[in-house]
CSV table of C-alpha atoms in Angstrom, one decimal:
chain,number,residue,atom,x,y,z
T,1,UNK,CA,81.5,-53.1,-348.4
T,2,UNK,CA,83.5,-50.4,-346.8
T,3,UNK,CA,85.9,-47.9,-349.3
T,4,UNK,CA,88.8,-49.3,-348.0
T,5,UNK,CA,87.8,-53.2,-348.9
T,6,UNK,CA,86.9,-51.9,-352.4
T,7,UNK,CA,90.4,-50.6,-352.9
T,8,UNK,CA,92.2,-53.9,-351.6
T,9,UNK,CA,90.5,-55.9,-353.2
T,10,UNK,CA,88.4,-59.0,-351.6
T,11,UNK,CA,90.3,-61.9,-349.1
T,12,UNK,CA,91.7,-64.7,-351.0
T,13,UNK,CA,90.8,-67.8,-349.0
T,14,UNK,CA,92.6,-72.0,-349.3
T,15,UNK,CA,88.6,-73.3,-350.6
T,16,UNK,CA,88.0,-77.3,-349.5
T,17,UNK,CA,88.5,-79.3,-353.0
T,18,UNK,CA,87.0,-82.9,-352.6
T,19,UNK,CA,86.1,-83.8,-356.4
T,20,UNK,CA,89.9,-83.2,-356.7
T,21,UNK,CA,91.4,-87.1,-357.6
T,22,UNK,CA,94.7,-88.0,-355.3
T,23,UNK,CA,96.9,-90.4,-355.3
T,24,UNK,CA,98.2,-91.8,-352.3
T,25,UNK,CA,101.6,-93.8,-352.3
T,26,UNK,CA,101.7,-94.7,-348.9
T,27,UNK,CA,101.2,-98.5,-347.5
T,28,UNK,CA,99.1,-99.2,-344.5
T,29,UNK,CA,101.6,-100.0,-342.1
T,30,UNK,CA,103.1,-96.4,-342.9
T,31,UNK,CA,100.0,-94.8,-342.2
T,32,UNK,CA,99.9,-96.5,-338.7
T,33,UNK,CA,101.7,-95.5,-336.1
T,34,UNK,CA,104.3,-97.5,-334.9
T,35,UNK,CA,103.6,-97.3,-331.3
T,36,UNK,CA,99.9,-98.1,-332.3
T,37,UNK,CA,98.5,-100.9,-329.7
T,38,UNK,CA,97.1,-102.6,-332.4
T,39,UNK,CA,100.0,-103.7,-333.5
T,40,UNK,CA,101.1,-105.3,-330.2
T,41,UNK,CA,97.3,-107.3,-330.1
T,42,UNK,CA,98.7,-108.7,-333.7
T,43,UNK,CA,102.1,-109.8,-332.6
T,44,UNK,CA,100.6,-111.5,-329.3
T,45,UNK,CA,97.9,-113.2,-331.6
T,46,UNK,CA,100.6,-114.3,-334.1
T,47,UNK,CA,102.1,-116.8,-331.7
T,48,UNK,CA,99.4,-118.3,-331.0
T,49,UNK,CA,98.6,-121.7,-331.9
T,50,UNK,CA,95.4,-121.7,-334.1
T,51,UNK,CA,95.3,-124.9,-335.7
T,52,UNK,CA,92.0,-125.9,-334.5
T,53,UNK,CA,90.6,-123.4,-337.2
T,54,UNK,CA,93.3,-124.7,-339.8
T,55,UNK,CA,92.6,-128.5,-339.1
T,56,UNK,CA,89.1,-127.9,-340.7
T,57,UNK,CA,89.7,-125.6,-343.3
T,58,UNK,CA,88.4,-127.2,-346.7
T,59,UNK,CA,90.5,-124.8,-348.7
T,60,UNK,CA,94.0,-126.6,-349.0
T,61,UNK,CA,96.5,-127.3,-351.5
T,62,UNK,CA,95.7,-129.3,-354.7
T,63,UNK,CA,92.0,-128.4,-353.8
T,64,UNK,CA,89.8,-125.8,-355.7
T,65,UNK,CA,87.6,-122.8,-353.4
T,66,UNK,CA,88.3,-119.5,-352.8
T,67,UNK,CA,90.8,-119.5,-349.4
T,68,UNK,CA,90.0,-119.4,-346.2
T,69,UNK,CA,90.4,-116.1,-344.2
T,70,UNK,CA,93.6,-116.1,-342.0
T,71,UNK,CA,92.2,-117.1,-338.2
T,72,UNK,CA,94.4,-114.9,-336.9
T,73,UNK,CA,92.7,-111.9,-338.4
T,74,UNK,CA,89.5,-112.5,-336.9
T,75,UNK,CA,90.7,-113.2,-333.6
T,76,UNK,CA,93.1,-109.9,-333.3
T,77,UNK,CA,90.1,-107.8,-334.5
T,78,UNK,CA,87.8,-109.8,-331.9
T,79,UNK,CA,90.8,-109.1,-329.2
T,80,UNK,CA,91.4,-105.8,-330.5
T,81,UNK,CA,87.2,-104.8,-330.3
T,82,UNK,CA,87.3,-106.6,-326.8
T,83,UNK,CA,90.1,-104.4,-325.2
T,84,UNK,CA,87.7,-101.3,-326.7
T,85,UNK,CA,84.8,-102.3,-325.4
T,86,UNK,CA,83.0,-103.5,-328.4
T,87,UNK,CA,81.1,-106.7,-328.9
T,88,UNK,CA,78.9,-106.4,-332.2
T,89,UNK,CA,80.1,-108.3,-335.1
T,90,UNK,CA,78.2,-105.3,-337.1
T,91,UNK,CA,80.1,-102.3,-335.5
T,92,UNK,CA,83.6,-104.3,-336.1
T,93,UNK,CA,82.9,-105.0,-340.1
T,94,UNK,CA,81.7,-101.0,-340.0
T,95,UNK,CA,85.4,-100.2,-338.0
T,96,UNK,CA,86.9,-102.4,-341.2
T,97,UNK,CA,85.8,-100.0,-343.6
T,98,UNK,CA,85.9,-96.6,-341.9
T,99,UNK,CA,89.0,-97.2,-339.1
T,100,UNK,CA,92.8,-97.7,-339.4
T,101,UNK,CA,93.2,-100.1,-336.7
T,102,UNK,CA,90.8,-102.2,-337.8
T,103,UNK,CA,92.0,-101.9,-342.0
T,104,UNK,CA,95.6,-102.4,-340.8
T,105,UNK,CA,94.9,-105.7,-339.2
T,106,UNK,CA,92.8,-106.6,-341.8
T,107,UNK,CA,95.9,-105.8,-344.1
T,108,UNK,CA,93.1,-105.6,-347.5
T,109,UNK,CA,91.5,-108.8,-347.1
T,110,UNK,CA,87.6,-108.2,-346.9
T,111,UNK,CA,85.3,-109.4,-344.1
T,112,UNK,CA,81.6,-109.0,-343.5
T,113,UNK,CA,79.9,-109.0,-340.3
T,114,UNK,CA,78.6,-112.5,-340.9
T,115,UNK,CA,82.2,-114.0,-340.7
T,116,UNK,CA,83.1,-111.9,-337.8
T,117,UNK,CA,80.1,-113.0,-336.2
T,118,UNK,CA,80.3,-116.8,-337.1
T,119,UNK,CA,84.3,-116.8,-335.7
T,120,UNK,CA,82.9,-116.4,-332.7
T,121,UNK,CA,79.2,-117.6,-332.4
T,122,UNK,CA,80.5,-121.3,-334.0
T,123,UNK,CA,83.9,-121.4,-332.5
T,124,UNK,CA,83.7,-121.9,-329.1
T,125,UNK,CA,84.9,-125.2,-328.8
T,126,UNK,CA,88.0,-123.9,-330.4
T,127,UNK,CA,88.2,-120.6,-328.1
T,128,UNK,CA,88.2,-123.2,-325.3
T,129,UNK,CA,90.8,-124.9,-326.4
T,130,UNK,CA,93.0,-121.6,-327.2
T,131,UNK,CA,92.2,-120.5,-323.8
T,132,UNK,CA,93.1,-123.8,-322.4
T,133,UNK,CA,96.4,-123.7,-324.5
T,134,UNK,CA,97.4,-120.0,-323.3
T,135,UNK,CA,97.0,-121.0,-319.4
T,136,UNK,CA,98.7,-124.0,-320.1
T,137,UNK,CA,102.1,-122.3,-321.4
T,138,UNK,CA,101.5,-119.6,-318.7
T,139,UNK,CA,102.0,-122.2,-316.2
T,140,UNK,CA,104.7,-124.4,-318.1
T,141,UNK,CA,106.8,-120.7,-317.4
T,142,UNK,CA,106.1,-120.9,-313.8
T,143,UNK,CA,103.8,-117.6,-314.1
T,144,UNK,CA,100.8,-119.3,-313.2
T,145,UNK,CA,100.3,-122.1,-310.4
T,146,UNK,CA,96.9,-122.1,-309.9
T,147,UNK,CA,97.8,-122.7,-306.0
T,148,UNK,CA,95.1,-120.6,-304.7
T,149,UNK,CA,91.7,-119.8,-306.9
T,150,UNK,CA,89.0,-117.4,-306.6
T,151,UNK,CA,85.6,-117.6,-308.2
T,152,UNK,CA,82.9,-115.2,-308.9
T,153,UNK,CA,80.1,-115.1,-310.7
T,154,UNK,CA,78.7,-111.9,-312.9
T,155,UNK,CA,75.1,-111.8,-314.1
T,156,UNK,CA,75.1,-110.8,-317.7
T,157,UNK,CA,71.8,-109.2,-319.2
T,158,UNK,CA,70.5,-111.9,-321.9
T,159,UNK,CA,69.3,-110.7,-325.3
T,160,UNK,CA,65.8,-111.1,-324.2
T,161,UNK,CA,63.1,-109.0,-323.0
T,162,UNK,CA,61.2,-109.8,-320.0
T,163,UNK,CA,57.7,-110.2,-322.2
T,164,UNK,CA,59.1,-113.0,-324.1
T,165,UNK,CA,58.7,-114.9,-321.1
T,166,UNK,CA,55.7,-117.3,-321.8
T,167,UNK,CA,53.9,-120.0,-319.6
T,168,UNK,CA,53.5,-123.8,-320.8
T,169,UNK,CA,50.0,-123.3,-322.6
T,170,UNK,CA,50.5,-120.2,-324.1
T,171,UNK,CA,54.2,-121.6,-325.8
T,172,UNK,CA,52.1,-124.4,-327.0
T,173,UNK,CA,49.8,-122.7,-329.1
T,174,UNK,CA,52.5,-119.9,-330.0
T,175,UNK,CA,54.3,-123.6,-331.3
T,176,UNK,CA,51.2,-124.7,-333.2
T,177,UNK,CA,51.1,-121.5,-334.8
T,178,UNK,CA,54.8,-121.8,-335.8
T,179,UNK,CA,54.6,-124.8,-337.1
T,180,UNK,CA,51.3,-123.6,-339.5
T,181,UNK,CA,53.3,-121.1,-340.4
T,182,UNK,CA,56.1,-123.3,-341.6
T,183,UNK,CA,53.4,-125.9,-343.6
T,184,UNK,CA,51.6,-122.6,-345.1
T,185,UNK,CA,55.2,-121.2,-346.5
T,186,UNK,CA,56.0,-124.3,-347.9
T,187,UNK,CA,53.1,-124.8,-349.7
T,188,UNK,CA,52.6,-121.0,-351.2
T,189,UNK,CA,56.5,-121.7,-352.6
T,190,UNK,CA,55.0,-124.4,-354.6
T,191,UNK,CA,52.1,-123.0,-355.7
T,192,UNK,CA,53.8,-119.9,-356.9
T,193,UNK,CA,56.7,-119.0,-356.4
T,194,UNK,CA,56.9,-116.3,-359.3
T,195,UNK,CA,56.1,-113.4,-356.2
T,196,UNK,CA,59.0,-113.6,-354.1
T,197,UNK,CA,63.0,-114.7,-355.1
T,198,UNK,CA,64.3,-117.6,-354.5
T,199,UNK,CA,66.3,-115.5,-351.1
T,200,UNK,CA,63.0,-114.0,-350.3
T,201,UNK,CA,61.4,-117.1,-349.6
T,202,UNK,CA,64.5,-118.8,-347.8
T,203,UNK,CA,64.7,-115.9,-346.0
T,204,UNK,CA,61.1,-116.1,-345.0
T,205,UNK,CA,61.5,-119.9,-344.4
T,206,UNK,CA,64.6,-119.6,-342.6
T,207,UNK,CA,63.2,-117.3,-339.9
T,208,UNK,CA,60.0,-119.7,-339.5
T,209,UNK,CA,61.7,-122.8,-339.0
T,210,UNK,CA,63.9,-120.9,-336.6
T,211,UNK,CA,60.7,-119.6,-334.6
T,212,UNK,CA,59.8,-123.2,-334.4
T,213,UNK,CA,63.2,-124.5,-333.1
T,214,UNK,CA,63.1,-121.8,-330.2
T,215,UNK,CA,59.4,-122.3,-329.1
T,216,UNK,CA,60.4,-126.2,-329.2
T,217,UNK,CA,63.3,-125.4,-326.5
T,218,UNK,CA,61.4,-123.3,-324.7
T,219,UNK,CA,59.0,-126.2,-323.5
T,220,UNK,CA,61.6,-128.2,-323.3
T,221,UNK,CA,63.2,-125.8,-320.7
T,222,UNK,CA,60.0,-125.0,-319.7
T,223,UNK,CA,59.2,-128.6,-318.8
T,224,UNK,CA,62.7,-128.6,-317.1
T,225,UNK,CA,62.0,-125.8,-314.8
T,226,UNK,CA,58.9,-127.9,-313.9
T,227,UNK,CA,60.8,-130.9,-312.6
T,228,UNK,CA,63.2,-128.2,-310.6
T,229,UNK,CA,60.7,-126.6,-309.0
T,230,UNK,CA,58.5,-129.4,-307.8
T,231,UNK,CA,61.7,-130.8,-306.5
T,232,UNK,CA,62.6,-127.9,-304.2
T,233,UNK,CA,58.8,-127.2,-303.1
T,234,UNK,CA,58.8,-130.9,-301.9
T,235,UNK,CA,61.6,-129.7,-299.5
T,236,UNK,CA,60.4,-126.3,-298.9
T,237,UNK,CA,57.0,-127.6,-298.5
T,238,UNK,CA,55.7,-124.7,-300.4
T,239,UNK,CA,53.7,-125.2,-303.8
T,240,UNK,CA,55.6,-124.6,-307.0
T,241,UNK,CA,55.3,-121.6,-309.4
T,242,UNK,CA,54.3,-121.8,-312.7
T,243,UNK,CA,57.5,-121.9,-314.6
T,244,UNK,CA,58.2,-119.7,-317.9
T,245,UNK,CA,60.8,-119.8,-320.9
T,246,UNK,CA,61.6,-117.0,-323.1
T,247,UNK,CA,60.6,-117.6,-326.7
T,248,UNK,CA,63.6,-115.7,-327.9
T,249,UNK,CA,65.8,-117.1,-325.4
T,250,UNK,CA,64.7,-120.5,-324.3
T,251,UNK,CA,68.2,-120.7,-322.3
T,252,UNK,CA,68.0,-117.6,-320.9
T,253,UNK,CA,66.8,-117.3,-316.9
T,254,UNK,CA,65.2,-114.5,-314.7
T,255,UNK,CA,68.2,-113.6,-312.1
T,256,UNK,CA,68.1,-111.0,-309.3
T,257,UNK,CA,70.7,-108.1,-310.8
T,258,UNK,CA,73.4,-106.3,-308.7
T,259,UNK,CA,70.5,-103.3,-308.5
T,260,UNK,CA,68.2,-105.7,-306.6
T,261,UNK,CA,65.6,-106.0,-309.8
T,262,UNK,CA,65.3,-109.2,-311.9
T,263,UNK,CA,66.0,-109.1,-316.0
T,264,UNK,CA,66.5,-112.1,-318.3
T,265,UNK,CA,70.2,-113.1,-317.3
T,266,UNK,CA,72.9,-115.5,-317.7
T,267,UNK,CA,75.5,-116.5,-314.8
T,268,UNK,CA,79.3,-116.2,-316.1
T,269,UNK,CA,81.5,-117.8,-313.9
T,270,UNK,CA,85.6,-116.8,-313.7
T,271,UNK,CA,87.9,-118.9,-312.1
T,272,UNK,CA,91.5,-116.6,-311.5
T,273,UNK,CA,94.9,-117.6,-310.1
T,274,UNK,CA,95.7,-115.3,-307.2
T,275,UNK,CA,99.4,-114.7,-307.8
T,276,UNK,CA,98.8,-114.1,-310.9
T,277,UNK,CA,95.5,-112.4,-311.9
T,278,UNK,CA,95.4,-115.2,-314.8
T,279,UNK,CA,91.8,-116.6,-315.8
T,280,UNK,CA,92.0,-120.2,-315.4
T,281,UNK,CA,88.5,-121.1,-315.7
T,282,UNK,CA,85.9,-119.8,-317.3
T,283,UNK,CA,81.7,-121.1,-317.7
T,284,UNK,CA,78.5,-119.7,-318.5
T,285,UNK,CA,75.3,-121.1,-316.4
T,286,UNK,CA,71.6,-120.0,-316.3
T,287,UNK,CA,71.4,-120.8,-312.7
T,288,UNK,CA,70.6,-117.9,-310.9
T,289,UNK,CA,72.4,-118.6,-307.6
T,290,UNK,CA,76.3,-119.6,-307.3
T,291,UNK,CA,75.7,-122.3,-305.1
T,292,UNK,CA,76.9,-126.0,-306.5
T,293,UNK,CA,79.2,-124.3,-309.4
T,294,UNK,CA,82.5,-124.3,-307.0
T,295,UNK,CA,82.6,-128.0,-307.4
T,296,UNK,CA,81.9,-127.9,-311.0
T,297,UNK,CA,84.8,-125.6,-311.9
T,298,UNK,CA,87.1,-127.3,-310.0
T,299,UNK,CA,86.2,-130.2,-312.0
T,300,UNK,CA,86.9,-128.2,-315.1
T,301,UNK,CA,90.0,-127.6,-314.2
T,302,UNK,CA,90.7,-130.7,-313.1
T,303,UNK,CA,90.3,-131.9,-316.7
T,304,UNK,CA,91.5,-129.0,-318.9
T,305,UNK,CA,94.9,-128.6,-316.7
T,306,UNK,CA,95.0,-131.6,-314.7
T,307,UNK,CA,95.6,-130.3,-311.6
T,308,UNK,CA,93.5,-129.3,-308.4
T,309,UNK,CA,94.1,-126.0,-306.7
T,310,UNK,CA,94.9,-126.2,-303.0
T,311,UNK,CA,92.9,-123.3,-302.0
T,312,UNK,CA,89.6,-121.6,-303.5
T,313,UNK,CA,88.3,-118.1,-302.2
T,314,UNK,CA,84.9,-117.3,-302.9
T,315,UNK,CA,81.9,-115.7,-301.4
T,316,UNK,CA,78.8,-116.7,-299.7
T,317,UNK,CA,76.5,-117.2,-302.3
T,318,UNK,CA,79.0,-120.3,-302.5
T,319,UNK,CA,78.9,-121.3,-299.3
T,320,UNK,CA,76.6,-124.4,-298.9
T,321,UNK,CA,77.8,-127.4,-296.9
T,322,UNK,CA,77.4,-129.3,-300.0
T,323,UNK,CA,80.1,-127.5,-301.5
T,324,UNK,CA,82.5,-127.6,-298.1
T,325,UNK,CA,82.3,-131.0,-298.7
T,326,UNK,CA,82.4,-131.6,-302.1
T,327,UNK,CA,85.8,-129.6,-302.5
T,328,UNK,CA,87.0,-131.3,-299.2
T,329,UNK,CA,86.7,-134.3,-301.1
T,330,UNK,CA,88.9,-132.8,-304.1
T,331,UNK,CA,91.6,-131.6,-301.7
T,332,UNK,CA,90.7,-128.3,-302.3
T,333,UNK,CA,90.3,-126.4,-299.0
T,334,UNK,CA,87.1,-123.4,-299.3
T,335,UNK,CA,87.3,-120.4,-297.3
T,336,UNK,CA,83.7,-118.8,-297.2
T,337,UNK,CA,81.6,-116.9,-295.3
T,338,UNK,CA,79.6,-118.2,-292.7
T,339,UNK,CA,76.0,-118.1,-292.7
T,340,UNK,CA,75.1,-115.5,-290.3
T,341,UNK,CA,78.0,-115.0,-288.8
T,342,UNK,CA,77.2,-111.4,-286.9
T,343,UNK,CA,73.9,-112.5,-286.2
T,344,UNK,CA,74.9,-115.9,-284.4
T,345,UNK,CA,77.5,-113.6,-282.4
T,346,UNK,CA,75.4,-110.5,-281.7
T,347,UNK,CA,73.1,-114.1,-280.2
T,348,UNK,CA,76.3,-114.6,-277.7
T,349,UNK,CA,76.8,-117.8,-279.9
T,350,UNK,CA,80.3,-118.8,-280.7
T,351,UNK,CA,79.8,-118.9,-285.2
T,352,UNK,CA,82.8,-121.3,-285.2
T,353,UNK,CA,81.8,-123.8,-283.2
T,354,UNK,CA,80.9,-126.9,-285.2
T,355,UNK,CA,77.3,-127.6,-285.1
T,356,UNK,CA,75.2,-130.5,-284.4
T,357,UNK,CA,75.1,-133.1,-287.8
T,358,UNK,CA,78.3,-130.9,-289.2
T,359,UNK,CA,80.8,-133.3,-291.3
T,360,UNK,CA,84.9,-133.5,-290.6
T,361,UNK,CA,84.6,-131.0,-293.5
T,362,UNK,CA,82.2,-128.6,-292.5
T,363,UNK,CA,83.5,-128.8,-288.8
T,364,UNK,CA,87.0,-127.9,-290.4
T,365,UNK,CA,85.7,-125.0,-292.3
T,366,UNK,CA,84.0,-123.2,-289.6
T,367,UNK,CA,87.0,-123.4,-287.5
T,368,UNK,CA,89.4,-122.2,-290.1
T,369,UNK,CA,86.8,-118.9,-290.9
T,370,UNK,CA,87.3,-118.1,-287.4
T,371,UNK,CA,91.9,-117.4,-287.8
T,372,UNK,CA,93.6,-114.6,-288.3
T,373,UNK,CA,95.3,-116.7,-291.5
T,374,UNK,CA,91.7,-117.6,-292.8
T,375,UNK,CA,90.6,-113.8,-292.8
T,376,UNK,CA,94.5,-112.8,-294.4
T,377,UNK,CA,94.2,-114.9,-297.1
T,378,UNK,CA,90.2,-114.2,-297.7
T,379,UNK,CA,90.7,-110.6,-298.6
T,380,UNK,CA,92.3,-111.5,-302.1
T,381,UNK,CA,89.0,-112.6,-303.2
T,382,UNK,CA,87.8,-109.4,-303.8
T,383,UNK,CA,91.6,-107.9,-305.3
T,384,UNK,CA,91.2,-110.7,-307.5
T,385,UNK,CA,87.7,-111.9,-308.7
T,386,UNK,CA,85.8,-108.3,-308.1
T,387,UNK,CA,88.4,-107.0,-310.3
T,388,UNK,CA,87.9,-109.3,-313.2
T,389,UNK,CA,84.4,-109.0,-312.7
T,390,UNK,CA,85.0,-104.8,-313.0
T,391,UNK,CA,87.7,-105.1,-315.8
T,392,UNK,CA,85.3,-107.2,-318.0
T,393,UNK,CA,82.8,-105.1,-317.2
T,394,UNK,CA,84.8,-101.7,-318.8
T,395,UNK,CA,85.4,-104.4,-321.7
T,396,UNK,CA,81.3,-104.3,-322.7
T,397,UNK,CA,80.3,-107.4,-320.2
T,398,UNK,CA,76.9,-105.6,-320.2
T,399,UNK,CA,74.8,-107.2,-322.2
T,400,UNK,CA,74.6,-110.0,-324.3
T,401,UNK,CA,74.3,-109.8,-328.0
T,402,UNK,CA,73.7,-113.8,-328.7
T,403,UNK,CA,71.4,-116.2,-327.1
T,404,UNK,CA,72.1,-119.5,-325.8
T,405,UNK,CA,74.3,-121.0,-323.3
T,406,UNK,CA,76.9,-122.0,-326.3
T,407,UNK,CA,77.4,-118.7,-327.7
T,408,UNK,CA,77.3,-116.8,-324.6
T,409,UNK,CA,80.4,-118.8,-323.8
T,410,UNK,CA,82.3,-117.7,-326.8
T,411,UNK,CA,82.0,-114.0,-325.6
T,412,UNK,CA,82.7,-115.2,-322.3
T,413,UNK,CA,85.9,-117.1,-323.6
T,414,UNK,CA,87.0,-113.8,-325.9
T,415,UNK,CA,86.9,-112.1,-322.8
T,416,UNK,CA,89.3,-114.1,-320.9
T,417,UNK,CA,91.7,-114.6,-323.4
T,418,UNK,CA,91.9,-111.1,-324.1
T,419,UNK,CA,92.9,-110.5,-320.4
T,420,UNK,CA,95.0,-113.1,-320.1
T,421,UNK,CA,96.7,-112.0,-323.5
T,422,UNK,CA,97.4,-108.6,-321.9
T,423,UNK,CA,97.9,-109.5,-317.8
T,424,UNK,CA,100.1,-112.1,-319.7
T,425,UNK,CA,102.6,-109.9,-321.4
T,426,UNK,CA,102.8,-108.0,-318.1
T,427,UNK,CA,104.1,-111.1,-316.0
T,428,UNK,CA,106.7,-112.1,-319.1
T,429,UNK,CA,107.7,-108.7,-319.0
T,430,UNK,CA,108.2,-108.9,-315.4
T,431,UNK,CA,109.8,-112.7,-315.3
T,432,UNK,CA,112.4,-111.4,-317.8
T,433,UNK,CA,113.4,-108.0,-315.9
């Protein structure tokens, strides 16, 4: 220390004091900001109508149990997670705790990560019917007429990993051993149960009996597979492979990716209005290829909105005759690729010329694929299913966190409400000037 520090004395510094006790008299809707987005996911959910959730709640007036968390809660913070590209039930319940967003919506009442996770992984039937309900007063405003569709299909990584993938005998005895397992539990509870708790030994239990329950649907899939594939090798002519099922994720398929490899996958199929960007339609397959699910959304949509759209865009992986004529027969007219269309030209054949056993239908389509009006109105498939596809995507449509066909709807679902929430407040804003 230098002379001249000695005579001044040392630096007084502001030290960090965090024993120090504070109190705060500031509520939580202070501490947000009042431009925050958050609140605008909150006042969009708050007019919806969530009464499937209220029609079975067992905690009602004149009835004793603790009350039942406000829907609306969990579906903002689902909404709200969705629109930041979050999809564990575990990161949201951490959000509640450490984020104000998340503690604002949740306004003090507490919530784990098994009742975020349950809202969604047991509700889909009801997310159907909210997104059912928000298309349907999206068209009663004339902001949605479902005129012209396209459809397009996004291959979602499953939560499996390719060596769960297990052939018929090998499931069988993987089955057997489950089910020993099971029998052996059972019987050491009995004989002494003063080792583990009573949770320890549910827990254990639990997990065994759901071990058994997945091996059991994977040979059921497995044997399901087997009926598929002899059916297309007797029209190929070619023998059948040896079919597999995942014992993690008996639902859950091989699919060829966007990157050319093949990973455990599922098939979510979106259905959008072209005028107005709107999800109409929404499904989760484990079919690998898209053809045959044109006809099967139009039937969905036939049955959720009762009506047919006139027009529906989609690309080749479509594109079967099956389908031409299937939609012909639903009034809906397809506009497709066609099937080797440069190579059939580069050949000096004419690729819109109908061709010999081609229907009315397909006869009409190829000609129709061959106007200047066809190929106008074809480009809006990618402007408007591509971009769904990207948008969900940026929203964490990466991977699967829950297995099954059932629960991968529910994210599926979440995802197209959430845009249709959002693209929805834009054309409202827009109809009102």
């Amino acid at each position: 220390m230098s002379d001249d520090q000695v005579q001044r004395g040392a630096a007084r510094l502001r030290l960090p004091v965090r024993d120090q006790i504070e109190f705060c008299w500031e509520s939580l809707d202070r501490r947000l900001d009042s431009e925050h987005p958050v609140r605008v996911v909150w006042e969009f959910v708050s007019r919806l109508d969530l009464s499937p959730w209220l029609d079975t709640a067992q905690a009602i007036e004149g009835r004793a149990g603790r009350n039942l968390t406000d829907p609306r809660i969990l579906l903002a913070l689902w909404v709200y997670a969705t629109l930041q590209g979050i999809g564990s039930a575990r990161e949201i319940a951490r959000l509640c705790e450490e984020h104000l967003a998340y503690q604002w919506l949740c306004g003090g009442v507490s919530v784990n990560y098994h009742l975020i996770s349950d809202f969604r992984s047991q509700g889909s039937l009801k997310l159907e019917e909210l997104h059912v309900g928000i298309v349907g007063t999206l068209m009663a405003e004339g902001l949605v007429t479902m005129k012209s569709v396209a459809q397009d299909g996004v291959r979602t990584r499953a939560s499996a990993g390719k060596s769960s993938f297990r052939r018929k005998p090998t499931l069988e005895r993987c089955l057997a051993e489950a089910r020993e397992q099971v029998a052996t539990l059972k019987r050491l509870a009995d004989e002494d149960s003063a080792e583990l708790t009573a949770r320890q030994q549910a827990a254990q239990e639990r997990a065994a009996r759901e071990r058994e329950q997945r091996l059991t649907q994977a040979l059921e899939h497995c044997q399901k597979l087997q009926e598929q594939q002899d059916r297309t090798a007797t029209k190929s002519g070619r023998a059948p492979k040896e079919p597999r099922a995942s014992t993690t994720d008996p639902e859950a398929r091989n699919m060829k990716m966007a990157d050319g490899g093949y990973r455990p996958a599922y098939n979510v199929q979106f259905s959008t209005d072209i005028d107005s960007r709107i999800i109409v339609g929404v499904a989760v397959t484990n079919a690998g290829t898209d053809g045959g699910e044109l006809p099967r959304m139009l039937d969905q949509l036939q049955e959720q909105q009762g009506i047919q759209p006139e027009n529906a865009l989609v690309d080749g992986g479509y594109g079967t005759l099956e389908t031409v004529e299937e939609a012909t027969r639903r009034n809906c007219v397809v506009y497709t690729p066609l099937k080797k269309e440069e190579e059939q030209r580069a050949a000096g054949t004419d690729p819109y010329a109908p061709k010999t056993g081609d229907s009315s239908a397909v006869r009409a389509w190829r000609a129709r694929m061959g106007t200047e009006a066809a190929k106008t109105l074809y480009r809006w498939r990618a402007q408007t299913a591509e971009w769904i596809n990207a948008i969900c995507r940026n929203r964490g449509l990466q991977q699967f966190l829950v297995r099954g066909l059932t629960k991968t709807r529910g994210v599926a679902l979440l995802h197209a409400i959430t845009h249709n929430l959002v693209q929805g407040a834009k054309l409202q804003m827009a109809a009102a000037g």
